[in-house]
CSV table of C-alpha atoms (C1' of nucleotides) in Angstrom, one decimal:
chain,number,residue,atom,x,y,z
A,131,MET,CA,0.0,-0.2,0.2
A,132,PRO,CA,2.2,2.6,1.2
A,133,GLU,CA,4.1,5.7,-0.1
A,134,LEU,CA,4.1,8.8,2.1
A,135,PRO,CA,0.3,10.1,1.4
A,136,GLU,CA,-1.0,6.6,2.4
A,137,VAL,CA,1.2,6.5,5.4
A,138,GLU,CA,0.1,9.9,6.5
A,139,THR,CA,-3.4,9.0,5.9
A,140,VAL,CA,-3.1,6.1,8.0
A,141,ARG,CA,-1.4,8.1,10.8
A,142,ARG,CA,-4.2,10.9,10.5
A,143,GLY,CA,-6.9,7.6,10.7
A,144,LEU,CA,-5.2,6.5,14.1
A,145,SER,CA,-4.6,9.6,15.5
A,146,PRO,CA,-8.0,10.3,17.2
A,147,VAL,CA,-8.2,6.7,18.5
A,148,MET,CA,-4.6,6.5,19.8
A,149,GLU,CA,-3.2,9.7,20.8
A,150,GLY,CA,-3.6,10.3,24.6
A,151,GLN,CA,-4.8,6.6,25.1
A,152,VAL,CA,-3.7,3.7,26.9
A,153,ILE,CA,-2.7,0.2,25.3
A,154,ALA,CA,-4.5,-2.2,27.6
A,155,ARG,CA,-3.1,-5.1,25.8
A,156,ALA,CA,-1.1,-6.1,22.9
A,157,ASP,CA,-1.5,-9.4,20.8
A,158,VAL,CA,1.6,-10.5,19.0
A,159,ASN,CA,0.7,-13.3,16.9
A,160,ARG,CA,4.0,-14.1,15.3
A,161,PRO,CA,7.6,-13.8,16.1
A,162,ASP,CA,8.4,-11.4,13.2
A,163,LEU,CA,7.7,-9.5,10.3
A,164,ARG,CA,10.4,-8.4,8.1
A,165,TRP,CA,12.5,-8.8,10.9
A,166,PRO,CA,12.1,-10.3,14.5
A,167,PHE,CA,10.0,-8.2,16.9
A,168,PRO,CA,12.1,-6.5,19.6
A,169,PRO,CA,12.3,-8.7,22.8
A,170,GLY,CA,9.2,-8.7,25.0
A,171,MET,CA,7.4,-6.2,22.6
A,172,ALA,CA,3.7,-6.9,24.0
A,173,GLU,CA,4.9,-6.4,27.4
A,174,ARG,CA,6.7,-3.2,26.7
A,175,LEU,CA,3.7,-1.8,25.0
A,176,THR,CA,1.1,-2.9,27.8
A,177,GLY,CA,-0.2,-0.1,30.0
A,178,CYS,CA,1.7,2.8,28.0
A,179,GLN,CA,-0.1,5.8,26.8
A,180,VAL,CA,0.5,6.9,23.4
A,181,ALA,CA,1.7,10.6,23.7
A,182,ARG,CA,2.0,11.2,19.9
A,183,LEU,CA,1.8,9.7,16.6
A,184,ARG,CA,4.3,11.1,14.3
A,185,ARG,CA,5.4,10.3,10.6
A,186,ARG,CA,9.0,10.2,9.3
A,187,SER,CA,9.0,9.2,5.6
A,188,LYS,CA,7.0,6.0,5.3
A,189,TYR,CA,7.3,5.3,8.9
A,190,ILE,CA,4.7,5.9,11.7
A,191,LEU,CA,6.2,6.5,15.1
A,192,ALA,CA,4.2,6.3,18.3
A,193,ASP,CA,5.8,8.1,21.3
A,194,LEU,CA,5.0,6.1,24.3
A,195,SER,CA,4.7,7.2,28.1
A,196,SER,CA,7.4,4.6,28.7
A,197,GLY,CA,10.2,6.8,27.0
A,198,GLU,CA,10.2,4.3,24.3
A,199,THR,CA,8.8,4.8,20.6
A,200,LEU,CA,7.1,2.3,18.4
A,201,LEU,CA,8.3,2.1,14.8
A,202,ILE,CA,5.7,0.8,12.4
A,203,HIS,CA,6.5,0.3,8.6
A,204,LEU,CA,3.7,-1.1,6.3
A,205,GLY,CA,5.9,-2.6,3.8
A,206,MET,CA,3.9,-3.4,0.6
A,207,SER,CA,0.8,-4.9,1.9
A,208,GLY,CA,0.6,-3.6,5.4
A,209,ARG,CA,-2.7,-2.1,6.8
A,210,MET,CA,-3.8,-0.7,10.2
A,211,LEU,CA,-7.4,-1.4,10.7
A,212,VAL,CA,-9.4,0.4,13.3
A,213,SER,CA,-12.4,-1.1,14.9
A,214,GLY,CA,-14.6,-0.6,17.9
A,215,ASP,CA,-16.5,2.6,18.6
A,216,PRO,CA,-14.7,4.9,21.0
A,217,LEU,CA,-15.5,8.0,19.7
A,218,GLY,CA,-19.1,7.2,18.5
A,219,VAL,CA,-17.7,7.7,15.1
A,220,PHE,CA,-16.7,4.2,13.8
A,221,VAL,CA,-20.1,2.3,13.1
A,222,HIS,CA,-18.7,-1.1,12.7
A,223,ASP,CA,-18.0,-3.2,15.7
A,224,HIS,CA,-14.8,-5.5,15.9
A,225,PRO,CA,-14.8,-7.7,12.9
A,226,ALA,CA,-13.7,-11.6,13.0
A,227,PRO,CA,-9.9,-11.9,13.1
A,228,GLN,CA,-8.7,-12.3,9.5
A,229,LYS,CA,-5.6,-14.1,8.2
A,230,HIS,CA,-2.3,-12.3,8.5
A,231,ASP,CA,-3.5,-10.2,11.5
A,232,HIS,CA,-0.2,-10.1,13.2
A,233,VAL,CA,-0.4,-7.5,15.7
A,234,VAL,CA,-3.5,-6.4,17.4
A,235,LEU,CA,-3.6,-3.4,20.0
A,236,HIS,CA,-6.4,-3.2,22.4
A,237,MET,CA,-7.0,0.3,23.5
A,238,ARG,CA,-8.4,1.1,26.9
A,239,ASN,CA,-10.9,3.2,25.1
A,240,GLY,CA,-12.3,0.1,23.3
A,241,ALA,CA,-10.7,0.6,20.1
A,242,ARG,CA,-8.9,-2.0,18.5
A,243,ILE,CA,-5.9,-1.6,16.0
A,244,THR,CA,-5.1,-4.5,13.7
A,245,PHE,CA,-1.9,-4.7,11.9
A,246,ASN,CA,-2.6,-6.9,8.9
A,247,ASP,CA,0.2,-7.7,6.5
A,248,PRO,CA,-0.1,-10.6,4.0
A,249,ARG,CA,3.5,-10.3,2.4
A,250,ARG,CA,5.0,-9.6,5.8
A,251,PHE,CA,7.7,-6.9,4.2
A,252,GLY,CA,6.4,-4.5,7.0
A,253,ALA,CA,8.1,-4.1,10.3
A,254,MET,CA,7.8,-3.0,14.0
A,255,ASP,CA,10.6,-2.2,16.4
A,256,LEU,CA,10.7,-0.2,19.7
A,257,MET,CA,13.6,2.3,20.5
A,258,GLU,CA,14.5,4.9,23.0
A,259,THR,CA,12.3,8.0,22.1
A,260,ALA,CA,15.4,10.3,22.5
A,261,ARG,CA,17.4,8.2,20.2
A,262,ALA,CA,14.6,7.7,17.4
A,263,ASP,CA,16.7,9.6,15.0
A,264,ASP,CA,19.5,7.3,15.2
A,265,HIS,CA,17.7,4.1,14.5
A,266,LYS,CA,19.3,2.2,11.5
A,267,LEU,CA,16.2,2.5,9.5
A,268,LEU,CA,15.7,6.2,9.9
A,269,ARG,CA,19.3,7.7,10.3
A,270,VAL,CA,19.8,7.3,6.7
A,271,LEU,CA,16.8,9.0,5.4
A,272,GLY,CA,17.0,12.0,3.6
A,273,PRO,CA,14.6,15.1,3.9
A,274,GLU,CA,10.9,15.1,4.2
A,275,PRO,CA,9.6,16.3,0.8
A,276,LEU,CA,7.0,18.4,2.3
A,277,GLY,CA,9.6,19.9,4.7
A,278,ASN,CA,11.8,22.8,4.9
A,279,ASP,CA,15.0,20.7,4.3
A,280,PHE,CA,13.7,19.7,0.8
A,281,HIS,CA,14.5,22.5,-1.6
A,282,GLU,CA,16.2,23.2,-4.9
A,283,ASP,CA,19.8,23.4,-3.7
A,284,HIS,CA,19.4,20.3,-2.0
A,285,LEU,CA,18.1,18.3,-5.1
A,286,ILE,CA,20.4,19.8,-7.5
A,287,GLY,CA,23.5,18.6,-5.0
A,288,ALA,CA,22.0,15.3,-4.7
A,289,PHE,CA,21.6,14.8,-8.4
A,290,GLN,CA,25.2,16.3,-9.1
A,291,GLY,CA,27.1,13.6,-11.1
A,292,LYS,CA,24.5,10.9,-10.7
A,293,MET,CA,24.8,8.5,-13.6
A,294,THR,CA,21.6,6.6,-12.4
A,295,PRO,CA,18.2,7.3,-14.0
A,296,VAL,CA,16.1,10.0,-12.3
A,297,LYS,CA,13.5,7.5,-11.6
A,298,SER,CA,16.0,5.4,-9.4
A,299,ALA,CA,17.3,8.7,-7.8
A,300,LEU,CA,13.9,9.8,-6.6
A,301,LEU,CA,13.4,6.3,-5.4
A,302,ASP,CA,16.4,6.5,-3.3
A,303,GLN,CA,15.3,7.2,0.3
A,304,ARG,CA,18.7,8.8,1.2
A,305,ILE,CA,17.9,11.9,-1.4
A,306,VAL,CA,14.4,12.3,-0.5
A,307,ALA,CA,12.2,10.1,1.8
A,308,GLY,CA,8.8,9.1,1.1
A,309,LEU,CA,8.3,8.7,-2.5
A,310,GLY,CA,7.7,5.4,-4.1
A,311,ASN,CA,6.9,4.0,-7.4
A,312,ILE,CA,3.6,5.6,-8.0
A,313,TYR,CA,4.4,9.1,-6.9
A,314,VAL,CA,7.9,9.2,-8.7
A,315,CYS,CA,6.1,8.2,-11.8
A,316,GLU,CA,3.6,11.0,-11.4
A,317,ALA,CA,5.8,13.5,-10.4
A,318,LEU,CA,8.1,13.0,-13.3
A,319,PHE,CA,5.1,13.2,-15.6
A,320,ARG,CA,4.0,16.6,-14.2
A,321,ALA,CA,7.5,17.8,-14.3
A,322,CYS,CA,7.9,16.6,-18.1
A,323,ILE,CA,11.1,14.6,-17.3
A,324,SER,CA,11.8,11.3,-18.6
A,325,PRO,CA,12.3,8.5,-16.2
A,326,ARG,CA,15.3,7.4,-18.2
A,327,ARG,CA,17.2,10.6,-18.0
A,328,LYS,CA,20.2,10.4,-16.0
A,329,ALA,CA,19.7,12.5,-12.6
A,330,GLY,CA,23.2,14.3,-13.3
A,331,HIS,CA,22.1,15.4,-16.6
A,332,ILE,CA,19.1,17.1,-16.0
A,333,SER,CA,19.6,21.1,-15.9
A,334,LYS,CA,19.3,22.7,-12.7
A,335,PRO,CA,16.2,24.9,-13.8
A,336,ARG,CA,14.6,21.5,-14.5
A,337,ILE,CA,15.9,20.0,-11.3
A,338,ALA,CA,14.5,23.1,-9.5
A,339,ALA,CA,11.0,22.8,-11.1
A,340,LEU,CA,10.7,19.3,-9.7
A,341,VAL,CA,10.7,20.5,-6.0
A,342,PRO,CA,7.3,22.1,-6.2
A,343,VAL,CA,5.7,19.4,-8.4
A,344,ILE,CA,6.9,16.7,-6.0
A,345,ARG,CA,5.3,18.8,-3.1
A,346,GLN,CA,2.1,19.2,-5.1
A,347,VAL,CA,1.8,15.6,-6.1
A,348,LEU,CA,1.9,14.5,-2.3
A,349,ALA,CA,-0.2,17.2,-1.2
A,350,ASP,CA,-2.9,16.3,-3.8
A,351,ALA,CA,-2.8,12.6,-2.8
A,352,ILE,CA,-3.0,13.2,0.9
A,353,GLU,CA,-5.9,15.4,0.3
A,354,ALA,CA,-7.7,12.5,-1.7
A,355,GLY,CA,-6.8,10.1,1.2
A,356,GLY,CA,-4.2,8.3,-0.6
A,357,SER,CA,-4.5,5.8,-3.2
A,358,SER,CA,-6.3,2.7,-2.9
A,359,LEU,CA,-5.0,-0.2,-5.0
A,360,ARG,CA,-5.6,-3.7,-4.3
A,361,ASP,CA,-8.3,-2.6,-1.9
A,362,PHE,CA,-6.1,-0.6,0.4
A,363,ARG,CA,-8.3,1.1,3.0
A,364,GLN,CA,-7.7,4.0,5.5
A,365,ALA,CA,-7.7,3.3,9.1
A,366,ASP,CA,-11.6,4.1,9.3
A,367,GLY,CA,-12.3,1.6,6.5
A,368,GLU,CA,-12.8,4.4,3.9
A,369,LEU,CA,-11.3,4.2,0.2
A,370,GLY,CA,-8.6,6.7,-0.7
A,371,TYR,CA,-9.3,8.1,-4.3
A,372,PHE,CA,-6.2,9.5,-5.7
A,373,GLN,CA,-5.9,6.4,-8.1
A,374,HIS,CA,-8.5,8.3,-10.2
A,375,SER,CA,-6.0,11.0,-10.6
A,376,PHE,CA,-3.2,9.2,-11.9
A,377,ASP,CA,-1.7,10.5,-15.1
A,378,VAL,CA,0.6,7.8,-16.1
A,379,TYR,CA,0.5,5.1,-13.2
A,380,GLY,CA,-1.1,2.0,-14.5
A,381,ARG,CA,-2.2,3.6,-17.7
A,382,GLU,CA,0.0,1.8,-20.0
A,383,GLY,CA,-1.4,2.1,-23.7
A,384,ALA,CA,-3.9,4.9,-22.7
A,385,PRO,CA,-3.7,8.4,-24.3
A,386,CYS,CA,-1.4,10.9,-22.5
A,387,ARG,CA,-3.2,13.3,-20.5
A,388,THR,CA,-1.2,16.3,-21.5
A,389,PRO,CA,-3.5,18.6,-23.7
A,390,GLY,CA,-2.6,18.3,-27.5
A,391,CYS,CA,0.2,15.7,-27.0
A,392,GLY,CA,-1.6,12.9,-28.7
A,393,GLY,CA,1.1,10.5,-27.2
A,394,THR,CA,0.6,6.9,-25.5
A,395,VAL,CA,1.6,5.9,-22.0
A,396,ARG,CA,4.4,3.4,-22.0
A,397,ARG,CA,5.6,1.0,-19.3
A,398,ILE,CA,9.0,0.1,-19.1
A,399,VAL,CA,11.1,-1.6,-16.5
A,400,GLN,CA,13.8,0.1,-14.5
A,401,SER,CA,16.0,-1.7,-11.9
A,402,GLY,CA,12.9,-4.4,-11.7
A,403,ARG,CA,10.2,-1.9,-11.4
A,404,SER,CA,7.6,-0.6,-13.8
A,405,SER,CA,7.9,3.1,-14.8
A,406,PHE,CA,5.1,4.7,-16.6
A,407,PHE,CA,5.5,7.6,-18.8
A,408,CYS,CA,4.7,9.5,-22.0
A,409,ALA,CA,7.9,9.4,-24.3
A,410,GLN,CA,6.3,12.2,-26.2
A,411,CYS,CA,6.1,15.0,-23.5
A,412,GLN,CA,8.6,13.5,-21.0
A,413,ARG,CA,12.2,14.3,-22.1
B,195,DA,C1',31.6,4.6,-3.9
B,196,DT,C1',27.9,3.7,-7.1
B,197,DG,C1',24.6,1.3,-9.6
B,198,DG,C1',22.4,-2.9,-10.6
B,199,DG,C1',20.1,-7.1,-9.3
B,200,DG,C1',18.3,-10.9,-6.1
B,201,DG,C1',15.6,-11.8,-2.5
B,202,DC,C1',12.3,-11.6,1.0
B,203,DC,C1',6.5,-13.1,1.0
B,204,DT,C1',1.5,-13.7,-0.4
B,205,DG,C1',-2.4,-13.1,-3.6
B,206,DC,C1',-4.4,-12.2,-7.8
B,207,DC,C1',-5.1,-12.1,-12.5
B,208,DG,C1',-4.7,-14.0,-17.3
B,209,DG,C1',-3.5,-17.4,-20.3
B,210,DC,C1',-3.3,-22.1,-21.7
C,23,DT,C1',-10.9,-26.7,-13.1
C,24,DG,C1',-5.9,-26.2,-12.4
C,25,DC,C1',-1.2,-24.7,-13.0
C,26,DC,C1',2.2,-21.4,-14.3
C,27,DG,C1',4.1,-17.0,-15.0
C,28,DG,C1',4.0,-12.5,-14.2
C,29,DC,C1',2.9,-8.8,-11.5
C,30,DA,C1',2.3,-5.9,-7.0
C,31,DG,C1',2.5,0.9,-3.5
C,32,DG,C1',9.3,-1.5,-0.1
C,33,DC,C1',14.0,-1.9,0.9
C,34,DC,C1',18.2,-4.4,2.6
C,35,DC,C1',22.0,-6.6,1.1
C,36,DC,C1',25.4,-8.3,-2.0
C,37,DC,C1',28.2,-8.2,-5.9
C,38,DA,C1',30.9,-6.2,-9.6
DNA sequence: ATGGGGGCCTGCCGGC
DNA sequence: TGCCGGCAGGCCCCCA
């Protein structure tokens, strides 16, 4: 499911039922996802109040009253489902347990948060809140694309001398953190840049123009509640709808949406992943 | 140091 | 109906 807009959507859905609330019990139904869970994870979560839910790139971070922070990554297929009716908002009651329900957080307010992840590329870990930035998975991340540290000079510097295609460069979380396959394709389309162009061979003005485009694509997607592919749902069960706004992603063979272009969206494979683009208007 | 590819998993879909 | 290949929103790790 999850690139930055989907993770942000999940965070916003979880916030009202988790922040300020206490984890009464944690069911941990297997020893690992992508990596082993930290020792005693269930016990370390039990009785903790969730002070704040944050997001860094595609990670959700729950700061706990114990001084620890729970890190959650959704991988490719992870979902966080909220059930129960703690706020009088969620009409559905607790559903029957599903296959791949790996971790269930029972909140004292009656809400239940279920982490379901068929492919198990997701992850959970616990760390000291004070050292969260030093976590192995977080310390390597580049700037947040919606934050102040992501700007023209940064991207120009990061692309300098890079012989890798711009598609790969933008997927590199060390350069900018939170983009994935969909939003890189969409941003490159909006910026009229071919995914095959070598990052280091793009002119400075065109790199600079990419910055606001990336911000806007992400903002548009967050506004729409993310993209719902393969039945991804927000935490409250609603579907995001940004997938209806895709210009190129998943549109192989369809006409380019640039007015007057007349081109056709193509699919190519770059470092093992599909890139969708219009060779007519993306140069 | 950099870039490319393999691998981790399950599920779904289309073709034969 | 069943089997098989291909594909999927991520990312670590190893190799040249």
